[in-house]
mmCIF file of C-alpha atoms in Angstrom:
data_model
loop_
_atom_site.group_PDB
_atom_site.id
_atom_site.type_symbol
_atom_site.label_atom_id
_atom_site.label_comp_id
_atom_site.label_asym_id
_atom_site.label_seq_id
_atom_site.Cartn_x
_atom_site.Cartn_y
_atom_site.Cartn_z
ATOM 1 C CA UNK A 236 55.979 42.477 106.228
ATOM 2 C CA UNK A 237 52.527 42.717 104.622
ATOM 3 C CA UNK A 238 50.240 45.743 104.779
ATOM 4 C CA UNK A 239 46.690 46.185 103.564
ATOM 5 C CA UNK A 240 45.909 48.741 100.868
ATOM 6 C CA UNK A 241 42.839 50.493 99.627
ATOM 7 C CA UNK A 242 41.393 48.801 96.569
ATOM 8 C CA UNK A 243 43.151 50.342 93.565
ATOM 9 C CA UNK A 244 41.759 50.448 90.087
ATOM 10 C CA UNK A 245 43.045 48.310 87.275
ATOM 11 C CA UNK A 246 44.356 51.478 85.679
ATOM 12 C CA UNK A 247 47.579 52.439 87.443
ATOM 13 C CA UNK A 248 46.860 56.061 86.732
ATOM 14 C CA UNK A 249 49.868 57.199 84.774
ATOM 15 C CA UNK A 250 48.040 60.112 83.228
ATOM 16 C CA UNK A 251 48.207 58.643 79.710
ATOM 17 C CA UNK A 252 51.891 59.434 79.181
ATOM 18 C CA UNK A 253 53.880 57.134 76.870
ATOM 19 C CA UNK A 254 55.957 54.505 78.702
ATOM 20 C CA UNK A 255 59.534 55.530 79.523
ATOM 21 C CA UNK A 256 62.547 53.406 78.602
ATOM 22 C CA UNK A 257 64.268 53.677 81.984
ATOM 23 C CA UNK A 258 64.179 55.469 85.330
ATOM 24 C CA UNK A 259 66.941 57.906 86.398
ATOM 25 C CA UNK A 260 67.707 59.195 89.873
ATOM 26 C CA UNK A 261 66.986 62.876 90.488
ATOM 27 C CA UNK A 262 70.713 63.585 90.727
ATOM 28 C CA UNK A 263 71.502 61.626 87.550
ATOM 29 C CA UNK A 264 74.039 59.208 89.030
ATOM 30 C CA UNK A 265 72.140 55.958 88.357
ATOM 31 C CA UNK A 266 69.484 54.589 86.060
ATOM 32 C CA UNK A 267 67.579 51.323 86.003
ATOM 33 C CA UNK A 268 65.546 49.498 83.424
ATOM 34 C CA UNK A 269 64.038 46.116 82.727
ATOM 35 C CA UNK A 270 66.290 44.536 80.095
ATOM 36 C CA UNK A 271 65.740 41.458 77.964
ATOM 37 C CA UNK A 272 68.227 38.689 77.367
ATOM 38 C CA UNK A 273 68.230 36.280 74.453
ATOM 39 C CA UNK A 274 65.526 36.211 71.822
ATOM 40 C CA UNK A 275 62.532 34.282 70.659
ATOM 41 C CA UNK A 276 60.914 31.881 73.100
ATOM 42 C CA UNK A 277 63.993 31.815 75.337
ATOM 43 C CA UNK A 278 63.991 35.552 76.093
ATOM 44 C CA UNK A 279 63.998 36.544 79.763
ATOM 45 C CA UNK A 280 63.534 39.876 81.548
ATOM 46 C CA UNK A 281 65.886 41.079 84.280
ATOM 47 C CA UNK A 282 66.672 44.367 86.078
ATOM 48 C CA UNK A 283 69.717 46.275 84.924
ATOM 49 C CA UNK A 284 71.469 49.146 86.718
ATOM 50 C CA UNK A 285 73.335 51.844 84.824
ATOM 51 C CA UNK A 286 76.033 54.014 86.388
ATOM 52 C CA UNK A 287 76.030 57.421 84.700
ATOM 53 C CA UNK A 288 78.235 59.691 86.816
ATOM 54 C CA UNK A 289 81.594 58.253 85.762
ATOM 55 C CA UNK A 290 83.755 58.933 82.708
ATOM 56 C CA UNK A 291 82.027 56.076 80.862
ATOM 57 C CA UNK A 292 78.520 54.708 81.482
ATOM 58 C CA UNK A 293 78.343 51.033 82.343
ATOM 59 C CA UNK A 294 75.590 48.538 83.107
ATOM 60 C CA UNK A 295 75.372 45.827 85.747
ATOM 61 C CA UNK A 296 72.791 43.045 85.226
ATOM 62 C CA UNK A 297 70.911 42.075 88.386
ATOM 63 C CA UNK A 298 69.873 38.529 87.582
ATOM 64 C CA UNK A 299 67.728 36.754 90.141
ATOM 65 C CA UNK A 300 66.753 33.162 90.645
ATOM 66 C CA UNK A 301 63.976 33.493 88.086
ATOM 67 C CA UNK A 302 63.101 35.875 85.236
ATOM 68 C CA UNK A 303 61.004 38.945 85.926
ATOM 69 C CA UNK A 304 57.538 39.519 84.492
ATOM 70 C CA UNK A 305 57.372 42.095 81.667
ATOM 71 C CA UNK A 306 55.351 44.509 83.824
ATOM 72 C CA UNK A 307 57.806 44.564 86.729
ATOM 73 C CA UNK A 308 58.755 48.105 87.792
ATOM 74 C CA UNK A 309 62.344 49.035 88.655
ATOM 75 C CA UNK A 310 63.737 52.244 90.128
ATOM 76 C CA UNK A 311 67.325 53.238 91.031
ATOM 77 C CA UNK A 312 68.087 54.412 94.563
ATOM 78 C CA UNK A 313 70.685 57.013 95.481
ATOM 79 C CA UNK A 314 73.135 54.413 96.865
ATOM 80 C CA UNK A 315 73.132 52.333 93.678
ATOM 81 C CA UNK A 316 70.680 49.675 94.752
ATOM 82 C CA UNK A 317 67.628 49.035 92.577
ATOM 83 C CA UNK A 318 64.083 48.890 93.907
ATOM 84 C CA UNK A 319 61.973 46.232 92.222
ATOM 85 C CA UNK A 320 58.165 46.083 92.331
ATOM 86 C CA UNK A 321 56.638 42.712 91.508
ATOM 87 C CA UNK A 322 53.003 41.612 91.494
ATOM 88 C CA UNK A 323 52.010 38.094 92.534
ATOM 89 C CA UNK A 324 48.546 36.825 93.470
ATOM 90 C CA UNK A 325 47.215 40.304 94.212
ATOM 91 C CA UNK A 326 50.206 41.215 96.404
ATOM 92 C CA UNK A 327 52.650 43.951 95.475
ATOM 93 C CA UNK A 328 56.107 42.822 96.562
ATOM 94 C CA UNK A 329 59.042 45.199 97.023
ATOM 95 C CA UNK A 330 62.745 44.400 97.306
ATOM 96 C CA UNK A 331 66.130 46.060 96.879
ATOM 97 C CA UNK A 332 68.609 44.442 94.505
ATOM 98 C CA UNK A 333 72.366 44.996 94.543
ATOM 99 C CA UNK A 334 75.404 43.359 92.926
ATOM 100 C CA UNK A 335 77.417 40.913 95.057
ATOM 101 C CA UNK A 336 80.414 39.925 93.002
ATOM 102 C CA UNK A 337 79.165 37.570 90.286
ATOM 103 C CA UNK A 338 75.675 37.331 91.794
ATOM 104 C CA UNK A 339 72.782 39.511 92.912
ATOM 105 C CA UNK A 340 71.796 40.243 96.488
ATOM 106 C CA UNK A 341 68.159 40.860 97.380
ATOM 107 C CA UNK A 342 66.733 42.593 100.461
ATOM 108 C CA UNK A 343 62.969 41.997 100.769
ATOM 109 C CA UNK A 344 61.088 45.077 101.992
ATOM 110 C CA UNK A 345 57.607 43.628 102.398
ATOM 111 C CA UNK A 346 54.372 43.782 100.476
ATOM 112 C CA UNK A 347 51.201 45.770 99.991
ATOM 113 C CA UNK A 348 48.213 43.472 99.673
ATOM 114 C CA UNK A 349 45.422 44.269 97.254
ATOM 115 C CA UNK A 350 42.239 42.431 96.197
ATOM 116 C CA UNK A 351 42.819 39.769 93.551
ATOM 117 C CA UNK A 352 41.058 41.704 90.792
ATOM 118 C CA UNK A 353 43.137 44.865 91.172
ATOM 119 C CA UNK A 354 46.743 45.728 90.343
ATOM 120 C CA UNK A 355 46.687 49.522 90.225
ATOM 121 C CA UNK A 356 49.684 50.347 92.364
ATOM 122 C CA UNK A 357 52.638 52.066 90.687
ATOM 123 C CA UNK A 358 55.902 53.650 91.704
ATOM 124 C CA UNK A 359 56.240 57.430 91.731
ATOM 125 C CA UNK A 360 59.298 59.082 90.111
ATOM 126 C CA UNK A 361 62.571 58.832 92.064
ATOM 127 C CA UNK A 362 62.673 61.030 95.155
ATOM 128 C CA UNK A 363 65.403 63.703 95.322
ATOM 129 C CA UNK A 364 68.237 62.289 97.406
ATOM 130 C CA UNK A 365 67.314 58.714 96.523
ATOM 131 C CA UNK A 366 66.868 57.476 100.108
ATOM 132 C CA UNK A 367 63.123 56.821 99.867
ATOM 133 C CA UNK A 368 60.591 55.584 97.350
ATOM 134 C CA UNK A 369 56.829 56.024 97.134
ATOM 135 C CA UNK A 370 53.910 54.455 95.286
ATOM 136 C CA UNK A 371 50.289 55.370 94.568
ATOM 137 C CA UNK A 372 47.385 52.933 94.894
ATOM 138 C CA UNK A 373 44.433 54.444 93.049
ATOM 139 C CA UNK A 374 40.931 53.378 94.050
ATOM 140 C CA UNK A 375 37.498 54.369 92.715
ATOM 141 C CA UNK A 376 36.989 57.096 95.338
ATOM 142 C CA UNK A 377 40.386 57.642 97.015
ATOM 143 C CA UNK A 378 44.100 57.153 96.460
ATOM 144 C CA UNK A 379 46.579 55.885 99.034
ATOM 145 C CA UNK A 380 50.170 57.104 99.084
ATOM 146 C CA UNK A 381 52.634 54.451 100.291
ATOM 147 C CA UNK A 382 56.266 54.736 101.285
ATOM 148 C CA UNK A 383 57.694 51.479 99.980
ATOM 149 C CA UNK A 384 61.426 51.997 100.616
ATOM 150 C CA UNK A 385 63.437 53.948 103.157
ATOM 151 C CA UNK A 386 61.077 53.365 106.098
ATOM 152 C CA UNK A 387 61.764 51.553 109.336
ATOM 153 C CA UNK A 388 59.235 48.714 109.018
ATOM 154 C CA UNK A 389 58.636 47.964 105.363
ATOM 155 C CA UNK A 390 55.835 49.605 103.327
ATOM 156 C CA UNK A 391 54.109 52.360 105.317
ATOM 157 C CA UNK A 392 50.816 54.037 104.555
ATOM 158 C CA UNK A 393 51.491 57.795 104.356
ATOM 159 C CA UNK A 394 48.196 59.399 103.370
ATOM 160 C CA UNK A 395 44.795 58.839 101.823
ATOM 161 C CA UNK A 396 43.887 61.415 99.203
ATOM 162 C CA UNK A 397 40.210 61.818 98.229
ATOM 163 C CA UNK A 398 39.733 61.221 94.496
ATOM 164 C CA UNK A 399 41.585 59.278 91.832
ATOM 165 C CA UNK A 400 45.191 60.461 91.547
ATOM 166 C CA UNK A 401 47.634 60.102 88.673
ATOM 167 C CA UNK A 402 50.924 61.681 87.679
ATOM 168 C CA UNK A 403 53.470 62.597 90.330
ATOM 169 C CA UNK A 404 56.043 65.435 90.328
ATOM 170 C CA UNK A 405 58.475 66.402 93.109
ATOM 171 C CA UNK A 406 58.469 70.151 93.748
ATOM 172 C CA UNK A 407 61.553 70.533 95.952
ATOM 173 C CA UNK A 408 65.039 69.090 96.480
ATOM 174 C CA UNK A 409 64.181 67.422 99.807
ATOM 175 C CA UNK A 410 61.327 65.162 98.720
ATOM 176 C CA UNK A 411 58.775 66.881 100.934
ATOM 177 C CA UNK A 412 56.329 68.404 98.440
ATOM 178 C CA UNK A 413 54.663 66.037 95.967
ATOM 179 C CA UNK A 414 52.270 67.201 93.247
ATOM 180 C CA UNK A 415 49.687 64.756 91.891
ATOM 181 C CA UNK A 416 46.773 65.154 89.484
ATOM 182 C CA UNK A 417 43.523 64.472 91.332
ATOM 183 C CA UNK A 418 40.266 63.646 89.588
ATOM 184 C CA UNK A 419 37.117 64.612 91.504
ATOM 185 C CA UNK A 420 33.697 65.532 90.177
ATOM 186 C CA UNK A 421 34.721 64.722 86.627
ATOM 187 C CA UNK A 422 37.583 67.276 86.608
ATOM 188 C CA UNK A 423 41.320 66.819 87.135
ATOM 189 C CA UNK A 424 43.323 69.390 89.096
ATOM 190 C CA UNK A 425 46.903 69.279 90.382
ATOM 191 C CA UNK A 426 47.224 69.279 94.167
ATOM 192 C CA UNK A 427 50.171 69.302 96.574
ATOM 193 C CA UNK A 428 50.782 66.628 99.213
ATOM 194 C CA UNK A 429 53.001 67.738 102.110
ATOM 195 C CA UNK A 430 54.792 64.652 103.413
ATOM 196 C CA UNK A 431 56.030 66.446 106.527
ATOM 197 C CA UNK A 432 52.470 67.329 107.547
ATOM 198 C CA UNK A 433 51.038 63.813 107.501
ATOM 199 C CA UNK A 434 50.091 64.035 103.843
ATOM 200 C CA UNK A 435 48.208 67.335 104.074
ATOM 201 C CA UNK A 436 46.632 68.151 100.689
ATOM 202 C CA UNK A 437 46.242 71.665 99.281
ATOM 203 C CA UNK A 438 45.285 73.009 95.829
ATOM 204 C CA UNK A 439 48.080 73.808 93.400
ATOM 205 C CA UNK A 440 46.613 74.541 89.987
ATOM 206 C CA UNK A 441 43.234 75.688 88.695
ATOM 207 C CA UNK A 442 43.314 77.561 85.419
ATOM 208 C CA UNK A 443 39.542 77.540 84.973
ATOM 209 C CA UNK A 444 36.767 75.945 87.045
ATOM 210 C CA UNK A 445 35.757 73.549 84.268
ATOM 211 C CA UNK A 446 39.213 72.703 82.871
ATOM 212 C CA UNK A 447 41.443 69.671 83.406
ATOM 213 C CA UNK A 448 44.803 70.965 84.649
ATOM 214 C CA UNK A 449 47.705 68.544 85.140
ATOM 215 C CA UNK A 450 51.257 69.196 86.278
ATOM 216 C CA UNK A 451 53.727 67.433 83.996
ATOM 217 C CA UNK A 452 57.165 68.592 85.115
ATOM 218 C CA UNK A 453 58.735 71.049 87.567
ATOM 219 C CA UNK A 454 62.168 72.515 88.232
ATOM 220 C CA UNK A 455 62.743 73.458 91.891
ATOM 221 C CA UNK A 456 65.617 75.849 91.102
ATOM 222 C CA UNK A 457 63.803 78.242 88.783
ATOM 223 C CA UNK A 458 60.216 77.398 89.666
ATOM 224 C CA UNK A 459 59.428 76.574 86.027
ATOM 225 C CA UNK A 460 56.487 74.188 85.652
ATOM 226 C CA UNK A 461 55.131 72.447 82.540
ATOM 227 C CA UNK A 462 51.369 72.039 82.497
ATOM 228 C CA UNK A 463 48.841 70.102 80.425
ATOM 229 C CA UNK A 464 45.424 71.764 80.290
ATOM 230 C CA UNK A 465 42.387 72.030 78.069
ATOM 231 C CA UNK A 466 41.554 75.540 79.351
ATOM 232 C CA UNK A 467 42.500 77.313 76.079
ATOM 233 C CA UNK A 468 40.783 74.672 73.899
ATOM 234 C CA UNK A 469 38.074 72.712 75.773
ATOM 235 C CA UNK A 470 38.369 68.983 75.186
ATOM 236 C CA UNK A 471 41.884 69.191 73.735
ATOM 237 C CA UNK A 472 44.891 69.307 76.023
ATOM 238 C CA UNK A 473 47.512 71.970 75.353
ATOM 239 C CA UNK A 474 51.036 72.194 76.728
ATOM 240 C CA UNK A 475 51.737 75.326 78.740
ATOM 241 C CA UNK A 476 54.188 76.758 81.222
ATOM 242 C CA UNK A 477 54.202 78.911 84.327
ATOM 243 C CA UNK A 478 56.340 79.838 87.316
ATOM 244 C CA UNK A 479 55.606 78.937 90.910
ATOM 245 C CA UNK A 480 55.355 82.158 92.906
ATOM 246 C CA UNK A 481 54.857 84.359 89.840
ATOM 247 C CA UNK A 482 51.910 86.728 89.415
ATOM 248 C CA UNK A 483 51.696 86.007 85.678
ATOM 249 C CA UNK A 484 49.208 83.528 84.178
ATOM 250 C CA UNK A 485 50.031 80.202 82.580
ATOM 251 C CA UNK A 486 51.085 80.577 78.953
ATOM 252 C CA UNK A 487 50.299 78.188 76.072
ATOM 253 C CA UNK A 488 52.844 78.787 73.268
ATOM 254 C CA UNK A 489 51.604 77.955 69.808
ATOM 255 C CA UNK A 490 54.943 76.335 68.935
ATOM 256 C CA UNK A 491 54.213 73.559 71.464
ATOM 257 C CA UNK A 492 50.986 72.717 69.660
ATOM 258 C CA UNK A 493 51.836 69.903 67.241
ATOM 259 C CA UNK A 494 48.873 68.351 65.407
ATOM 260 C CA UNK A 495 48.852 64.555 65.193
ATOM 261 C CA UNK A 496 51.733 64.283 67.682
ATOM 262 C CA UNK A 497 51.963 63.509 71.378
ATOM 263 C CA UNK A 498 54.370 65.918 73.084
ATOM 264 C CA UNK A 499 55.707 64.924 76.506
ATOM 265 C CA UNK A 500 58.223 67.044 78.436
ATOM 266 C CA UNK A 501 60.712 64.809 80.246
ATOM 267 C CA UNK A 502 63.605 66.955 81.489
ATOM 268 C CA UNK A 503 64.246 70.573 82.524
ATOM 269 C CA UNK A 504 67.672 72.220 82.762
ATOM 270 C CA UNK A 505 68.435 72.776 86.468
ATOM 271 C CA UNK A 506 70.390 75.536 88.145
ATOM 272 C CA UNK A 507 68.739 78.510 86.396
ATOM 273 C CA UNK A 508 67.783 80.343 89.603
ATOM 274 C CA UNK A 509 65.398 83.283 88.964
ATOM 275 C CA UNK A 510 65.614 82.800 85.171
ATOM 276 C CA UNK A 511 62.920 80.242 84.262
ATOM 277 C CA UNK A 512 62.632 81.631 80.736
ATOM 278 C CA UNK A 513 66.191 80.427 80.042
ATOM 279 C CA UNK A 514 65.628 76.830 81.161
ATOM 280 C CA UNK A 515 65.997 74.339 78.331
ATOM 281 C CA UNK A 516 63.183 71.790 78.228
ATOM 282 C CA UNK A 517 63.535 68.391 76.533
ATOM 283 C CA UNK A 518 60.440 67.075 74.787
ATOM 284 C CA UNK A 519 59.613 63.599 73.584
ATOM 285 C CA UNK A 520 57.589 63.878 70.381
ATOM 286 C CA UNK A 521 55.683 60.801 69.204
ATOM 287 C CA UNK A 522 54.237 60.918 65.719
ATOM 288 C CA UNK A 523 53.258 58.666 62.851
ATOM 289 C CA UNK A 524 56.911 58.157 61.884
ATOM 290 C CA UNK A 525 58.254 57.358 65.332
ATOM 291 C CA UNK A 526 59.718 59.317 68.231
ATOM 292 C CA UNK A 527 62.184 62.174 68.216
ATOM 293 C CA UNK A 528 63.544 64.855 70.542
ATOM 294 C CA UNK A 529 62.454 68.462 70.811
ATOM 295 C CA UNK A 530 64.317 71.225 72.662
ATOM 296 C CA UNK A 531 62.481 74.385 73.726
ATOM 297 C CA UNK A 532 62.925 77.357 76.034
ATOM 298 C CA UNK A 533 60.169 79.698 77.228
ATOM 299 C CA UNK A 534 62.259 82.608 75.896
ATOM 300 C CA UNK A 535 62.217 81.168 72.364
ATOM 301 C CA UNK A 536 59.552 81.100 69.687
ATOM 302 C CA UNK A 537 60.390 77.683 68.314
ATOM 303 C CA UNK A 538 60.948 74.047 69.101
ATOM 304 C CA UNK A 539 64.216 72.649 67.779
ATOM 305 C CA UNK A 540 63.474 69.180 66.397
ATOM 306 C CA UNK A 541 66.305 66.646 66.608
ATOM 307 C CA UNK A 542 66.413 63.040 65.412
ATOM 308 C CA UNK A 543 66.477 60.559 68.254
ATOM 309 C CA UNK A 544 69.833 58.824 68.678
ATOM 310 C CA UNK A 545 69.979 55.175 67.754
ATOM 311 C CA UNK A 546 68.674 52.981 70.551
ATOM 312 C CA UNK A 547 67.338 55.856 72.649
ATOM 313 C CA UNK A 548 65.388 54.627 75.675
ATOM 314 C CA UNK A 549 62.540 56.906 74.665
ATOM 315 C CA UNK A 550 61.378 59.442 77.217
ATOM 316 C CA UNK A 551 64.473 59.105 79.411
ATOM 317 C CA UNK A 552 67.149 61.740 79.821
ATOM 318 C CA UNK A 553 68.475 64.572 81.943
ATOM 319 C CA UNK A 554 69.989 68.028 81.626
ATOM 320 C CA UNK A 555 73.163 69.194 83.292
ATOM 321 C CA UNK A 556 73.193 72.740 84.751
ATOM 322 C CA UNK A 557 75.468 73.916 81.912
ATOM 323 C CA UNK A 558 72.971 72.834 79.238
ATOM 324 C CA UNK A 559 74.033 69.360 78.115
ATOM 325 C CA UNK A 560 71.205 66.924 77.427
ATOM 326 C CA UNK A 561 72.142 63.304 78.130
ATOM 327 C CA UNK A 562 70.032 60.574 76.563
ATOM 328 C CA UNK A 563 70.551 56.902 77.548
ATOM 329 C CA UNK A 564 70.778 54.563 74.567
ATOM 330 C CA UNK A 565 71.070 50.820 74.063
ATOM 331 C CA UNK A 566 71.906 49.007 70.825
ATOM 332 C CA UNK A 567 73.189 45.476 70.148
ATOM 333 C CA UNK A 568 76.622 46.944 69.441
ATOM 334 C CA UNK A 569 76.602 49.307 72.450
ATOM 335 C CA UNK A 570 74.229 47.978 75.125
ATOM 336 C CA UNK A 571 74.955 50.890 77.492
ATOM 337 C CA UNK A 572 75.584 54.335 76.022
ATOM 338 C CA UNK A 573 74.737 57.999 76.509
ATOM 339 C CA UNK A 574 74.186 60.431 73.658
ATOM 340 C CA UNK A 575 75.129 64.002 74.555
ATOM 341 C CA UNK A 576 73.583 67.113 73.055
ATOM 342 C CA UNK A 577 74.600 70.668 73.914
ATOM 343 C CA UNK A 578 71.670 73.022 73.534
ATOM 344 C CA UNK A 579 72.391 76.482 72.106
ATOM 345 C CA UNK A 580 72.170 79.375 74.544
ATOM 346 C CA UNK A 581 68.821 81.130 74.747
ATOM 347 C CA UNK A 582 70.416 84.323 73.397
ATOM 348 C CA UNK A 583 71.680 82.592 70.248
ATOM 349 C CA UNK A 584 69.648 83.338 67.160
ATOM 350 C CA UNK A 585 71.081 80.499 65.105
ATOM 351 C CA UNK A 586 69.874 76.924 64.864
ATOM 352 C CA UNK A 587 70.901 73.923 66.909
ATOM 353 C CA UNK A 588 74.244 72.486 65.957
ATOM 354 C CA UNK A 589 73.468 68.916 66.909
ATOM 355 C CA UNK A 590 75.693 66.572 68.828
ATOM 356 C CA UNK A 591 78.620 67.684 70.922
ATOM 357 C CA UNK A 592 79.805 64.121 71.218
ATOM 358 C CA UNK A 593 78.310 60.715 71.709
ATOM 359 C CA UNK A 594 79.398 58.228 74.343
ATOM 360 C CA UNK A 595 78.479 54.724 73.317
ATOM 361 C CA UNK A 596 75.643 55.555 70.919
ATOM 362 C CA UNK A 597 75.108 57.050 67.502
ATOM 363 C CA UNK A 598 75.522 60.768 66.872
ATOM 364 C CA UNK A 599 72.732 63.325 67.129
ATOM 365 C CA UNK A 600 72.756 65.669 64.170
ATOM 366 C CA UNK A 601 70.430 68.474 65.182
ATOM 367 C CA UNK A 602 68.022 69.908 62.628
ATOM 368 C CA UNK A 603 66.667 73.297 63.520
ATOM 369 C CA UNK A 604 62.887 73.174 63.194
ATOM 370 C CA UNK A 605 59.915 75.325 64.022
ATOM 371 C CA UNK A 606 56.382 74.095 64.602
ATOM 372 C CA UNK A 607 53.470 76.463 64.584
ATOM 373 C CA UNK A 608 53.190 80.116 63.722
ATOM 374 C CA UNK A 609 53.466 81.602 67.171
ATOM 375 C CA UNK A 610 55.494 81.066 70.270
ATOM 376 C CA UNK A 611 56.577 82.826 73.395
ATOM 377 C CA UNK A 612 59.339 85.146 74.474
ATOM 378 C CA UNK A 613 58.408 84.481 78.061
ATOM 379 C CA UNK A 614 55.059 85.066 79.692
ATOM 380 C CA UNK A 615 52.697 87.577 78.120
ATOM 381 C CA UNK A 616 55.274 88.857 75.638
ATOM 382 C CA UNK A 617 58.065 89.756 78.033
ATOM 383 C CA UNK A 618 61.640 89.989 76.808
ATOM 384 C CA UNK A 619 64.174 87.255 77.637
ATOM 385 C CA UNK A 620 65.947 87.856 80.886
ATOM 386 C CA UNK A 621 62.996 89.659 82.509
ATOM 387 C CA UNK A 622 60.104 87.236 82.880
ATOM 388 C CA UNK A 623 57.938 89.763 84.751
ATOM 389 C CA UNK A 624 58.173 92.650 82.266
ATOM 390 C CA UNK A 625 54.830 92.369 80.518
ATOM 391 C CA UNK A 626 53.648 93.740 77.214
ATOM 392 C CA UNK A 627 50.433 93.292 75.256
ATOM 393 C CA UNK A 628 49.782 89.642 74.440
ATOM 394 C CA UNK A 629 51.035 88.316 71.163
ATOM 395 C CA UNK A 630 49.127 86.137 68.704
ATOM 396 C CA UNK A 631 49.701 82.445 69.232
ATOM 397 C CA UNK A 632 50.650 82.812 72.904
ATOM 398 C CA UNK A 633 47.445 82.056 74.780
ATOM 399 C CA UNK A 634 47.367 83.029 78.446
ATOM 400 C CA UNK A 635 45.548 80.985 81.046
ATOM 401 C CA UNK A 636 43.202 82.588 83.510
ATOM 402 C CA UNK A 637 44.809 81.443 86.740
ATOM 403 C CA UNK A 638 45.741 84.020 89.352
ATOM 404 C CA UNK A 639 47.914 83.842 92.434
ATOM 405 C CA UNK A 640 47.388 85.100 95.983
ATOM 406 C CA UNK A 641 47.942 88.822 96.458
ATOM 407 C CA UNK A 642 50.813 88.039 98.810
ATOM 408 C CA UNK A 643 52.937 86.690 95.953
ATOM 409 C CA UNK A 644 55.877 88.913 95.038
ATOM 410 C CA UNK A 645 55.983 90.378 91.495
ATOM 411 C CA UNK A 646 58.894 88.175 90.443
ATOM 412 C CA UNK A 647 59.519 84.453 90.061
ATOM 413 C CA UNK A 648 60.445 82.952 93.415
ATOM 414 C CA UNK A 649 62.509 79.755 93.564
ATOM 415 C CA UNK A 650 60.547 77.100 95.374
ATOM 416 C CA UNK A 651 63.113 76.650 98.121
ATOM 417 C CA UNK A 652 62.753 80.378 98.980
ATOM 418 C CA UNK A 653 58.987 80.583 98.696
ATOM 419 C CA UNK A 654 56.654 80.197 101.679
ATOM 420 C CA UNK A 655 54.335 77.205 101.484
ATOM 421 C CA UNK A 656 51.343 79.474 100.826
ATOM 422 C CA UNK A 657 52.838 80.540 97.524
ATOM 423 C CA UNK A 658 52.546 77.008 96.168
ATOM 424 C CA UNK A 659 48.773 77.479 95.949
ATOM 425 C CA UNK A 660 47.440 78.999 92.740
ATOM 426 C CA UNK A 661 43.803 79.918 93.152
#
């Protein structure tokens, strides 16, 4: 099946984040990446599926009749199949790949047709549950949201969103609420798209009228959100945090401000209901000497800097509810491996101890590090364990100016318990 799309821009609208080494399902059972076989002029690209929920990770190559292009997107589905997004002659082709004994099966899903001079359609992060997949086609004045897998008749147009949209963060465990960063009038603000209300759009984040406010990451269990905004320093984006449903403003810890580095949050510890300040957050830090891993909690005043494991697929990883960070790695000796790091508890005063064990990749010897002079013990100086107990602001912990509706309760509310109105921060 072929559908017609709004003209997207040449820029796929990824928000400027560094490319990620692989894509992982929301539940962490499968991953997929575009791997390369051979070397030199004979190298060829092919999709590869990783199974991560067993005692040992293992990879299955999904070789087709011809090599893939380097820009081909792949995404794991919840049943183990891999969605592939190819571009050919202005058409965006979608198919599901799956292993069939020694070969690879392919189920074509259809195509989204775009003008020949545009290619700005990209997959959104994996949907919780893994039964559906979505993509954004960004045009000069509007963005179209497409469901490209899991529908009844191939790619389906879900909604048209005024403005140029980038990013993409799922706010719940059902795949209903999608946050995107919408650029209109020269400013970027995060908005919410309700997929069960025909793509109804409502505001989510506005720290200041003239600031650019993007949503980077969210945890549905605790309501913790990671935000990029230039509100505290116009023209320079800062990394901050807040809680959906909380009456407290967004905070911008000084320890997350790293000069000459790009800091990208990529995973939040799940399962910390009502205790967002205890959620461990994994950070990808890119600097002049390469990439490494940072671990931070809102209740702490420091970022713990850890060397990246050998072969880390940079920017990819997930937390388990009990605080183990799993980082997929690939080296010539171990093509499919997972490095495991146990983060210290938020109440521990000591430094990180490094690797618990490594499955298939080199060890991770943690080095306790602190960046910046300030930090945060929660929002607005509260003590760990009580994110709503406020005290006078502390140096180095800049608050935002965003408020919430008066109806919001004076405590963090997990997203699955919060009414839809509480998603809007005015």
